Coordinates of C-alpha atoms in Angstrom, one line a residue:
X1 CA 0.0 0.0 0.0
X2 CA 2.7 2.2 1.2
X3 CA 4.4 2.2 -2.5
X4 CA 1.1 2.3 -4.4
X5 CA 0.6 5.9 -2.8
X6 CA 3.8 6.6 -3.7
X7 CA 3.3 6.0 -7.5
X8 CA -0.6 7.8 -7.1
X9 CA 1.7 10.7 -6.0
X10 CA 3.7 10.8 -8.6
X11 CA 0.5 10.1 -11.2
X12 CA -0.9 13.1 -9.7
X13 CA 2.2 15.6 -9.9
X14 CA 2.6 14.5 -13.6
X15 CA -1.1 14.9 -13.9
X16 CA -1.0 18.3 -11.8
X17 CA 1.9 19.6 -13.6
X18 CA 1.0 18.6 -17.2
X19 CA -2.3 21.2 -16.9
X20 CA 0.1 24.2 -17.5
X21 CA 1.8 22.4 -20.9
X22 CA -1.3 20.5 -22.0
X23 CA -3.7 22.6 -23.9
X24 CA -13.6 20.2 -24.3
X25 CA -15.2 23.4 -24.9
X26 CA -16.3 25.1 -27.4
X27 CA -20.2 23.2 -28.4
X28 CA -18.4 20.3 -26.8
X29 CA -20.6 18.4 -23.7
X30 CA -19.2 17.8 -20.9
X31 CA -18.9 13.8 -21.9
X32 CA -21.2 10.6 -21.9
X33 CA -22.2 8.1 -19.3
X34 CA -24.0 8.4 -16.2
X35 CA -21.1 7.0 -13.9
X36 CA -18.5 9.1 -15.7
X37 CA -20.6 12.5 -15.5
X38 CA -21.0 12.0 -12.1
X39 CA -17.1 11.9 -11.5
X40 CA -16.5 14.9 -12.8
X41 CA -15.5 13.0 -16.2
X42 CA -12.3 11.7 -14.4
X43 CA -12.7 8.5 -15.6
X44 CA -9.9 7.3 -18.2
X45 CA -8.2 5.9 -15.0
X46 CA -11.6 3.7 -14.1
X47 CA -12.8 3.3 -17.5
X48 CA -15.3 0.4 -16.2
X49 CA -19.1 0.3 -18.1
X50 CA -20.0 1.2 -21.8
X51 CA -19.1 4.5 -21.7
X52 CA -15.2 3.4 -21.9
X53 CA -15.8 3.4 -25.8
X54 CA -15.9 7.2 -25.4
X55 CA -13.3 8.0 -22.3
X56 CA -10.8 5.5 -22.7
X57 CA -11.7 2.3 -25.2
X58 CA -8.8 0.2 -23.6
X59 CA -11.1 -0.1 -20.2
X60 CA -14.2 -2.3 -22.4
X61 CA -11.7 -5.1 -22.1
X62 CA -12.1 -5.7 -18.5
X63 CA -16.6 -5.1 -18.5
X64 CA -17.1 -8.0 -15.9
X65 CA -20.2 -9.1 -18.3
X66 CA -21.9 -8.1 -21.2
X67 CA -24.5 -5.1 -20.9
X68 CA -26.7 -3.1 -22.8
X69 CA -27.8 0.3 -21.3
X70 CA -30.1 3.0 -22.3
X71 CA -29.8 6.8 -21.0
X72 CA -31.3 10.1 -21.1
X73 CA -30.3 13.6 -20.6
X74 CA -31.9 16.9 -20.3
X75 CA -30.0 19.9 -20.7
X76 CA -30.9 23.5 -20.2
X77 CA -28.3 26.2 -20.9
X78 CA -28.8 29.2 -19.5
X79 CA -26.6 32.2 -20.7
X80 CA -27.0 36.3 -21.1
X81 CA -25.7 38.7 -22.9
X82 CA -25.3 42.8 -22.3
X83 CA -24.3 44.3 -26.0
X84 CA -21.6 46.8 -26.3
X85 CA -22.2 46.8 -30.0
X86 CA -21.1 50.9 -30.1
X87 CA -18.8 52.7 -32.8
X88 CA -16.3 55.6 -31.8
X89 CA -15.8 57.6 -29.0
X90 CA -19.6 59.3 -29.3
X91 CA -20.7 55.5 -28.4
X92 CA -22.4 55.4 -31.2
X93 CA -25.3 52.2 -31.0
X94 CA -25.5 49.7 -34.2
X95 CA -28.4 48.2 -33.3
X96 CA -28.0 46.6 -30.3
X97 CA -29.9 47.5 -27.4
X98 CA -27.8 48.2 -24.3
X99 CA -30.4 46.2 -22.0
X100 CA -30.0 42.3 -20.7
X101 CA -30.6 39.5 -23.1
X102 CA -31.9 36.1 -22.9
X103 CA -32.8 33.4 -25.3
X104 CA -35.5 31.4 -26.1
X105 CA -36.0 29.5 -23.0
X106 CA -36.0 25.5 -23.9
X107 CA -34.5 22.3 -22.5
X108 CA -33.0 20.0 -24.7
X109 CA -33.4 15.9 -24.6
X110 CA -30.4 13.5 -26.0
X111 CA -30.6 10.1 -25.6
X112 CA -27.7 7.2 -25.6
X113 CA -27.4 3.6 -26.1
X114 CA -25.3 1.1 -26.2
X115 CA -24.4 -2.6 -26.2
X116 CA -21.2 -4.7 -25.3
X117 CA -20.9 -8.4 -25.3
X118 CA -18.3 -10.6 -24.0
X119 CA -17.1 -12.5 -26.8
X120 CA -16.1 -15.4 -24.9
X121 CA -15.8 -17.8 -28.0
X122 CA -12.9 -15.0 -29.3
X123 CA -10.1 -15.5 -26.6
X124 CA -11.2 -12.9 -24.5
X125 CA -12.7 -9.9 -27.0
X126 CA -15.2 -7.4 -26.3
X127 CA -16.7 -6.1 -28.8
X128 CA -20.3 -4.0 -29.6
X129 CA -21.5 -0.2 -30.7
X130 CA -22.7 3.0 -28.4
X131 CA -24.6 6.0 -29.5
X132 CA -24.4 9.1 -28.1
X133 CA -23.7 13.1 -28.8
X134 CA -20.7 14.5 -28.3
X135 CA -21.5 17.9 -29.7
X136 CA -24.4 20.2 -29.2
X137 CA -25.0 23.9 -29.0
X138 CA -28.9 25.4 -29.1
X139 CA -30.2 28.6 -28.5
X140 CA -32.4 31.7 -29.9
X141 CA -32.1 35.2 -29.7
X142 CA -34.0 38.4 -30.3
X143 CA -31.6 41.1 -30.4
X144 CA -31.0 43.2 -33.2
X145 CA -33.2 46.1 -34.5
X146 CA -32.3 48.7 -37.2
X147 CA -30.9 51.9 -35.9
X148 CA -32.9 54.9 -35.0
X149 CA -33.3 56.3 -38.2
X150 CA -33.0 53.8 -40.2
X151 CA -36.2 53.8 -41.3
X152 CA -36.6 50.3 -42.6
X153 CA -40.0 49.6 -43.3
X154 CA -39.9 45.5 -43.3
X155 CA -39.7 44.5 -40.1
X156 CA -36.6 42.2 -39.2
X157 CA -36.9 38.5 -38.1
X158 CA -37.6 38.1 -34.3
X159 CA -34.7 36.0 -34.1
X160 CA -32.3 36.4 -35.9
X161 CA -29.1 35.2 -33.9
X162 CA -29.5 31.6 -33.4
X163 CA -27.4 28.2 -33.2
X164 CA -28.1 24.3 -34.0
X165 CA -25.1 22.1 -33.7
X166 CA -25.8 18.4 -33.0
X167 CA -23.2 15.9 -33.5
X168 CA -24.0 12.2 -33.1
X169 CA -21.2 9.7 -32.9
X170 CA -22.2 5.7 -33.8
X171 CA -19.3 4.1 -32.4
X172 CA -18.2 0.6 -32.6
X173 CA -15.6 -0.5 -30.2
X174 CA -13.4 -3.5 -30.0
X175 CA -11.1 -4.4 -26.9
X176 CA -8.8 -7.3 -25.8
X177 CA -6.9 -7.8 -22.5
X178 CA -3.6 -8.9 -22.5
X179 CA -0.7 -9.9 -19.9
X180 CA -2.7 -12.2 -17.6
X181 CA -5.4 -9.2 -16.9
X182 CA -3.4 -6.5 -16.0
X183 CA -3.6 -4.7 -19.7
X184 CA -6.1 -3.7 -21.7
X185 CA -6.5 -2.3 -25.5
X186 CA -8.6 -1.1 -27.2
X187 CA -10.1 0.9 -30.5
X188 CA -13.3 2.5 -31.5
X189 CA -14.5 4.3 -34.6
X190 CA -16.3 7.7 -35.0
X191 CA -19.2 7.5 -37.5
X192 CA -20.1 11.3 -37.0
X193 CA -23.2 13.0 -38.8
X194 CA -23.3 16.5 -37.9
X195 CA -26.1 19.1 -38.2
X196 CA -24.4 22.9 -38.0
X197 CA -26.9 26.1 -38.2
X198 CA -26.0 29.2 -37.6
X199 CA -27.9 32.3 -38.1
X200 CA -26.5 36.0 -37.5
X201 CA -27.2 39.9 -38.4
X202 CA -24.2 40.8 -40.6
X203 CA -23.2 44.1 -40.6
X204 CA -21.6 45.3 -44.3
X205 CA -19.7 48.9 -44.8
X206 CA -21.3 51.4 -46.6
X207 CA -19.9 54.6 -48.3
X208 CA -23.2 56.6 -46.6
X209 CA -23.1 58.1 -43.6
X210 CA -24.3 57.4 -40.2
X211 CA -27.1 56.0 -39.0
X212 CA -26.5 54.8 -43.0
X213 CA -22.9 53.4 -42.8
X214 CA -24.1 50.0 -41.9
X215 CA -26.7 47.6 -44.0
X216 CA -27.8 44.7 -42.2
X217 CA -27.8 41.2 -43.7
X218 CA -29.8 38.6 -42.3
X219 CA -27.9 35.5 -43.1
X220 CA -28.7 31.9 -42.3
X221 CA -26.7 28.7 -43.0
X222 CA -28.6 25.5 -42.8
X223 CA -25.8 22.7 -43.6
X224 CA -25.1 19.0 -42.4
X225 CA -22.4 16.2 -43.3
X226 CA -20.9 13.1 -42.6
X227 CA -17.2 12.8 -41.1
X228 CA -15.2 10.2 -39.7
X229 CA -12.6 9.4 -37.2
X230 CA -11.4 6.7 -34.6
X231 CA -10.1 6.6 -30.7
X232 CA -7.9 4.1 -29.0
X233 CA -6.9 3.7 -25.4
X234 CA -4.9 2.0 -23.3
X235 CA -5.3 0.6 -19.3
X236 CA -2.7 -1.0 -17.1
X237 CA -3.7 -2.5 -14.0
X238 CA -0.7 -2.4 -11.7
X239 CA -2.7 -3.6 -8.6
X240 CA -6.4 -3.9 -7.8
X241 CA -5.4 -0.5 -5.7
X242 CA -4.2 1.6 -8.4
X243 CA -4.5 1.6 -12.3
X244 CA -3.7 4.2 -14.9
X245 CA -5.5 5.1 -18.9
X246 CA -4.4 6.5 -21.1
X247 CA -6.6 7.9 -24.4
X248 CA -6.2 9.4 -28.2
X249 CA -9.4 10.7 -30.2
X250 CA -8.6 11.9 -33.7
X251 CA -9.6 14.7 -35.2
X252 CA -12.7 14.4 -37.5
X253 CA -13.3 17.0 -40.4
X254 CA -16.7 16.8 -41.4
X255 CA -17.9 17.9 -44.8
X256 CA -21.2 19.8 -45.0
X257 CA -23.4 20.6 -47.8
X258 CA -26.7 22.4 -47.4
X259 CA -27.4 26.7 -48.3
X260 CA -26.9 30.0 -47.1
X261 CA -29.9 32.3 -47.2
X262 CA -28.7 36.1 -47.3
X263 CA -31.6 39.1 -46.6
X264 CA -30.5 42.8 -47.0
X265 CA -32.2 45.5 -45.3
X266 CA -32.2 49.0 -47.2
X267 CA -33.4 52.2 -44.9
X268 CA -35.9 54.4 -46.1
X269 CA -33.5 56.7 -48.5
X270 CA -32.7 56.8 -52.2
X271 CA -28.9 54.7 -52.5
X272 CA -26.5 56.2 -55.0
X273 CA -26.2 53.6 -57.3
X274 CA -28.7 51.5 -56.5
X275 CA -31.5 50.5 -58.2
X276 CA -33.0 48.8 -55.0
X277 CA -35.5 51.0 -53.4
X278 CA -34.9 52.1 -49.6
X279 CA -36.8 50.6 -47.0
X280 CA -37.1 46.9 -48.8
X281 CA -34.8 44.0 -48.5
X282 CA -33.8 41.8 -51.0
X283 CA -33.3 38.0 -50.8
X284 CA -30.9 35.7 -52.4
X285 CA -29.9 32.3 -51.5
X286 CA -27.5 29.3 -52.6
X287 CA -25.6 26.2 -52.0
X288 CA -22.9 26.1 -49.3
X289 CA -20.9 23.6 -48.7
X290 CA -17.9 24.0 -46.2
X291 CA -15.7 21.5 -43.7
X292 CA -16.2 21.9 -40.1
X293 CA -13.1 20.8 -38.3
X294 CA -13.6 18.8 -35.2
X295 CA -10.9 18.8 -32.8
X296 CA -8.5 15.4 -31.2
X297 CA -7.7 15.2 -27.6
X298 CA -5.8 13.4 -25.7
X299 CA -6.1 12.3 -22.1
X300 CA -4.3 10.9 -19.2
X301 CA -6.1 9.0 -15.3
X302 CA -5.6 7.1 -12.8
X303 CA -7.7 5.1 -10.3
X304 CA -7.1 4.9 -6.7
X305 CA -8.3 2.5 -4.6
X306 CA -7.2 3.2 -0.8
X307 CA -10.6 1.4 1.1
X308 CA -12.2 -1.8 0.1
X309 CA -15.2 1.0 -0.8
X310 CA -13.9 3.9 -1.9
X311 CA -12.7 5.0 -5.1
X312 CA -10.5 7.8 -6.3
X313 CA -9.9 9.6 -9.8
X314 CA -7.9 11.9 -11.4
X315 CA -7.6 13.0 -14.8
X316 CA -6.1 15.8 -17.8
X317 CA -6.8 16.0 -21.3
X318 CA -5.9 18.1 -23.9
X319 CA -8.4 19.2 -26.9
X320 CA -6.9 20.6 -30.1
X321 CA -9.3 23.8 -30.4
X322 CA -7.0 25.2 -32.7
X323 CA -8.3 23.4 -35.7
X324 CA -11.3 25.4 -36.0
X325 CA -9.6 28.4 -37.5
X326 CA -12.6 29.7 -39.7
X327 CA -15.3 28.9 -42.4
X328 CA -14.5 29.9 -45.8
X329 CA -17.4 31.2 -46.8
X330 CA -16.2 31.3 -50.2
X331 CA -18.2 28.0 -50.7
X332 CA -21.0 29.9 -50.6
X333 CA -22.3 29.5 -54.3
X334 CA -24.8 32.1 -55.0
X335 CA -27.8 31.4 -57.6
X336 CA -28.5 32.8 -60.0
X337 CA -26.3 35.6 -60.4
X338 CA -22.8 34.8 -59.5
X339 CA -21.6 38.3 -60.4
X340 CA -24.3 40.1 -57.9
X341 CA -21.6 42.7 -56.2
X342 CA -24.5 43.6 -53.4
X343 CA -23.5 40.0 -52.3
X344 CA -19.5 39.4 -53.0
X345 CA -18.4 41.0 -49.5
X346 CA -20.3 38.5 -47.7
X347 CA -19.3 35.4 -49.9
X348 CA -16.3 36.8 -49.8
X349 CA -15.8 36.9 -45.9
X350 CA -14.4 34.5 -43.8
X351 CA -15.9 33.1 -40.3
X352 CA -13.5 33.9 -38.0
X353 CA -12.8 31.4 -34.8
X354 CA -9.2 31.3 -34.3
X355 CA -9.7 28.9 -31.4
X356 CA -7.2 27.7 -28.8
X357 CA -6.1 24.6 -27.1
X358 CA -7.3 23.6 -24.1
X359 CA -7.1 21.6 -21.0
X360 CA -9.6 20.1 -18.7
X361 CA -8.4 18.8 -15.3
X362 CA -11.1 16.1 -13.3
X363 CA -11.3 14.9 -10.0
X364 CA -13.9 11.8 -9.2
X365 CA -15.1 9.7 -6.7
X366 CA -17.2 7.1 -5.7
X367 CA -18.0 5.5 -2.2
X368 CA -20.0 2.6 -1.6
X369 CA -22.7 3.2 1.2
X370 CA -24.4 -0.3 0.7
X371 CA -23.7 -3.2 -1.4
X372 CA -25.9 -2.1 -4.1
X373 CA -26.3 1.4 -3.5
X374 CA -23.1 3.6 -4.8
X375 CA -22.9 7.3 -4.2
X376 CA -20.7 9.5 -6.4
X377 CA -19.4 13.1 -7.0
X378 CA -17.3 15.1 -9.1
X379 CA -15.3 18.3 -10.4
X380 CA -13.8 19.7 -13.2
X381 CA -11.9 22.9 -14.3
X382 CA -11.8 24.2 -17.9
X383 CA -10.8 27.4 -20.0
X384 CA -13.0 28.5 -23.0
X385 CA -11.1 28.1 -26.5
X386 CA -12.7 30.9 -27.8
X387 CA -10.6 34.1 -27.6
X388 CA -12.3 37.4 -27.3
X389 CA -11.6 38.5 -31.0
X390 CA -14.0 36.1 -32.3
X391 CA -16.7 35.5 -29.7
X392 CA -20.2 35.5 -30.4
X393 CA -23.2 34.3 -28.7
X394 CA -23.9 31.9 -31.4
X395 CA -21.1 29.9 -29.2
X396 CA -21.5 31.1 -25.3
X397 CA -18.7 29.3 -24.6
X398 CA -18.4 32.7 -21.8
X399 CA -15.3 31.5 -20.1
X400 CA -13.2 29.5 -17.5
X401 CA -15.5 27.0 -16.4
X402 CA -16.2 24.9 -13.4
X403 CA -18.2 21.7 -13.3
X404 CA -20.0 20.0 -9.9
X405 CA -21.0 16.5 -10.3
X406 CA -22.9 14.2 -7.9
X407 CA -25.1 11.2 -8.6
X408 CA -26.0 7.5 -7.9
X409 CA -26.4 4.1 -8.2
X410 CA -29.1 1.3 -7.4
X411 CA -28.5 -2.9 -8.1
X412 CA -31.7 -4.4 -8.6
X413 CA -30.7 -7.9 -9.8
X414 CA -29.1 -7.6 -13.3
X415 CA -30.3 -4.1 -13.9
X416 CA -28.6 -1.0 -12.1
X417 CA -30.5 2.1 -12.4
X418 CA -28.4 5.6 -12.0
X419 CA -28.8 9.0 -12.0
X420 CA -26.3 12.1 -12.6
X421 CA -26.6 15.6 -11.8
X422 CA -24.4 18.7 -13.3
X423 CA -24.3 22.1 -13.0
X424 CA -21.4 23.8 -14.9
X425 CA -20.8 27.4 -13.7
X426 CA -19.0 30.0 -16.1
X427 CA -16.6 32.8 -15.4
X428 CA -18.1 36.2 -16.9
X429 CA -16.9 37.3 -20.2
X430 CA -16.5 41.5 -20.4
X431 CA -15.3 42.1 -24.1
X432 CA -14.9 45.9 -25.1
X433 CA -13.9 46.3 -28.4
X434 CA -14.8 44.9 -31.8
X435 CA -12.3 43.2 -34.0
X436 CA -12.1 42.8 -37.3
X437 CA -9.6 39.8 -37.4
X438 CA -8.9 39.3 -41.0
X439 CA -9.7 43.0 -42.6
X440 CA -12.3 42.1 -44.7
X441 CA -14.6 44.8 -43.4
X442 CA -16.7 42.5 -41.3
X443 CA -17.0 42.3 -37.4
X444 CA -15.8 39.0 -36.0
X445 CA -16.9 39.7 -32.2
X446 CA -19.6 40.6 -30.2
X447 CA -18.6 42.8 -27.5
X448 CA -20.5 42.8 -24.4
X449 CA -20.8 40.9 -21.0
X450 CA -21.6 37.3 -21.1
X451 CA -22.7 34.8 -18.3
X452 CA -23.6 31.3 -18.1
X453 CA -24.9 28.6 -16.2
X454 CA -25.6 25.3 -17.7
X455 CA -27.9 22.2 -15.9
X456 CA -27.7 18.9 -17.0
X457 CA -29.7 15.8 -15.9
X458 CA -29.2 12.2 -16.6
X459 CA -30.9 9.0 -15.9
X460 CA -29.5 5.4 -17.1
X461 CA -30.7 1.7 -17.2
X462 CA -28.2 -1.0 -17.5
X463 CA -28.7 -4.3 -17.5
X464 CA -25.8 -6.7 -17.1
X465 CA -25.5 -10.4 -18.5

């Protein structure tokens, strides 16, 4: 015992110390699995039900029997936002109301299900498929109006800043355990299908002066795709007291096809060299077809064992934000009339992200108050990717986040009913300025002060075999 807390010491500097060299987020969830959400997602380490094919593939290897499990969760995000959407030194407003936001208030529902058999007949294989989300972002917002004086006289969509990412992963997993017990491999594939809507008020330079100098665009893209990807992971049992995982997911670059619907709003005045008449919009549409860039990460855990009932995690990982650098919108064909110059300095934009890398620390435990009845609880620690030059609230990734985790566990024969409970509480977000990253005459942030809570609730069946 004495050198097994030795070793968990040294796991945990190395663990500790890797945080500041390491680099979710973003529309990432917080992870998969009742047991593992509940521990904070420290689980790489434990890695010991059907949410290994996710956290660490390597742990499916040592599933004491074959199960099949069905869960639920309900999620309810709950940001704000305070504009600051003002121009030069006399403040002046763009359109943006000054007061307290809020979206559309909904809860969302995600299901996931899985099955893993024993493959007793193939030397000691596991093998079988989960489905789950990894990815999803949802929210409407009412927030911009034309400028006083404007004078539009179409009134502009109620909504019209809104977000609908959904990612679902079908995964089958394979794992096989090796050296008498103690190691464990294993490899899963990413089968992604990815739904990614976004919906903003573009604001595009004018030659006219103020309240003039800006014409909003109402533009929606409505695209999905197929991409895929793998993960692998590794876990060594050095003693029933202590084991360490280890985890790779690959990045997955999805490509999407679907449109881009662009609406411009003229004021109420005669435009030099237009033949559109002020105070009407004007519609045009077409195919869009980008790549949305989904990150890898890597992770690192260990399990500690130190009472016959207790059990300890720990874990890091690392998410490679930085793939998501922008969305050419380029790809943006537009029909009919490719050489429409009221429409080239939108097409001809770029979606700015310019995200960062990222590291998540996790701490987990779980104690057993009765033979059948487990309790759990958890934390994690995470920094946004999102850097203030591009940050929206199409993404209210607001900032460094914290994550408290609790839930439980019930055997009733060969079923084990569980529930998990997370709140994830954001640091504010106070962005002054607006950026335009790349020059091309188009904002790429949304100053303002941002905050955020989100609430997520889980229930699982499992039944064991």
């Amino acid at each position: 015992m004495k050198h097994g807390l030795v070793f968990l010491g040294v796991i945990l500097f190395i663990l500790i110390s890797t945080v500041s060299s390491l680099a979710g987020g973003g529309f990432a969830l917080p992870g998969v699995g009742s047991k593992a959400m509940s521990m904070g997602g420290a689980f790489r380490g434990l890695a010991d039900d059907w949410s290994a094919a996710y956290w660490n593939p390597g742990g499916l290897a040592f599933l004491s029997k074959s199960e099949i499990n069905s869960e639920g969760y309900i999620l309810n995000f709950r940001p704000e936002y305070t504009p600051k959407m003002q121009l030069g030194e006399a403040q002046y407003g763009m359109g943006y109301p000054t007061t307290t936001h809020y979206p559309e208030d909904r809860a969302f529902f995600l299901p996931a299900i899985s099955g893993f058999f024993k493959l007793t007949q193939m030397n000691g294989f596991v093998g079988g498929v989960a489905f789950y989300a990894p990815y999803k972002m949802q929210a409407k917002w009412d927030l911009y109006e034309p400028p006083l004086g404007f004078d539009n006289t179409v009134a502009y969509p109620k909504f019209d800043h809104s977000t609908n990412i959904l990612v679902w992963d079908i995964h089958p997993s394979v794992a096989k355990s090796f050296m008498e017990g103690k190691l464990g491999l294993g490899l899963g594939i990413s089968i992604q299908r990815a739904d990614f809507e976004l919906r903003q008020t573009v604001l595009v330079p004018t030659d006219l002066p103020r309240p003039y100098d800006y014409f909003p665009y109402d533009a929606w893209m409505k695209t999905s795709g197929w991409g895929l990807g793998f993960n692998a992971g590794v876990l060594y049992k050095f003693s029933p007291q202590l084991q360490f995982g280890l985890s790779y997911r690959s990045p997955v670059n999805v490509d999407l096809s679907g449109s881009m619907k662009l609406e411009i709003y003229y004021p109420l005045i005669n435009v030099a060299g237009s033949q559109i008449l002020g105070g009407t919009t004007r519609f045009k549409d077409g195919d869009f077809n980008p790549t949305l860039s989904l990150p890898s990460e890597i992770g690192i855990g260990v399990m500690f064992k130190p009472l016959e009932k207790l059990i300890l995690t720990a874990d890091v990982s690392s998410v490679n934000w930085s793939c998501l650098e922008s969305i050419d919108t380029e790809d943006f064909t537009l029909t009919p009339g490719q050489g429409d110059t009221l429409y080239l300095g939108v097409r001809d934009a770029k979606m700015q992200f310019n995200w960062k890398n990222i590291t998540r620390f996790s701490l987990g435990g779980e104690y057993m108050l009765k033979e059948k009845l487990a309790v759990r609880g958890g934390y994690f620690f995470e920094k946004s990717p999102i850097p203030n030059s591009t940050f929206t609230l199409l993404v209210p990734d607001v900032g460094d986040k914290q994550g408290i985790n609790m839930g439980l566990s019930y055997k009733i024969g060969a079923f084990e009913l569980g529930y998990d409970y997370q709140l994830l509480v954001y640091k504010k977000r106070d962005i002054s300025n607006i950026e335009d990253v790349n020059g091309d005459g188009r904002f790429d942030n949304m100053p303002g002060i941002y905050k955020m809570l989100l609430h997520c609730s889980g229930l699982s069946v499992t039944f064991r075999f």
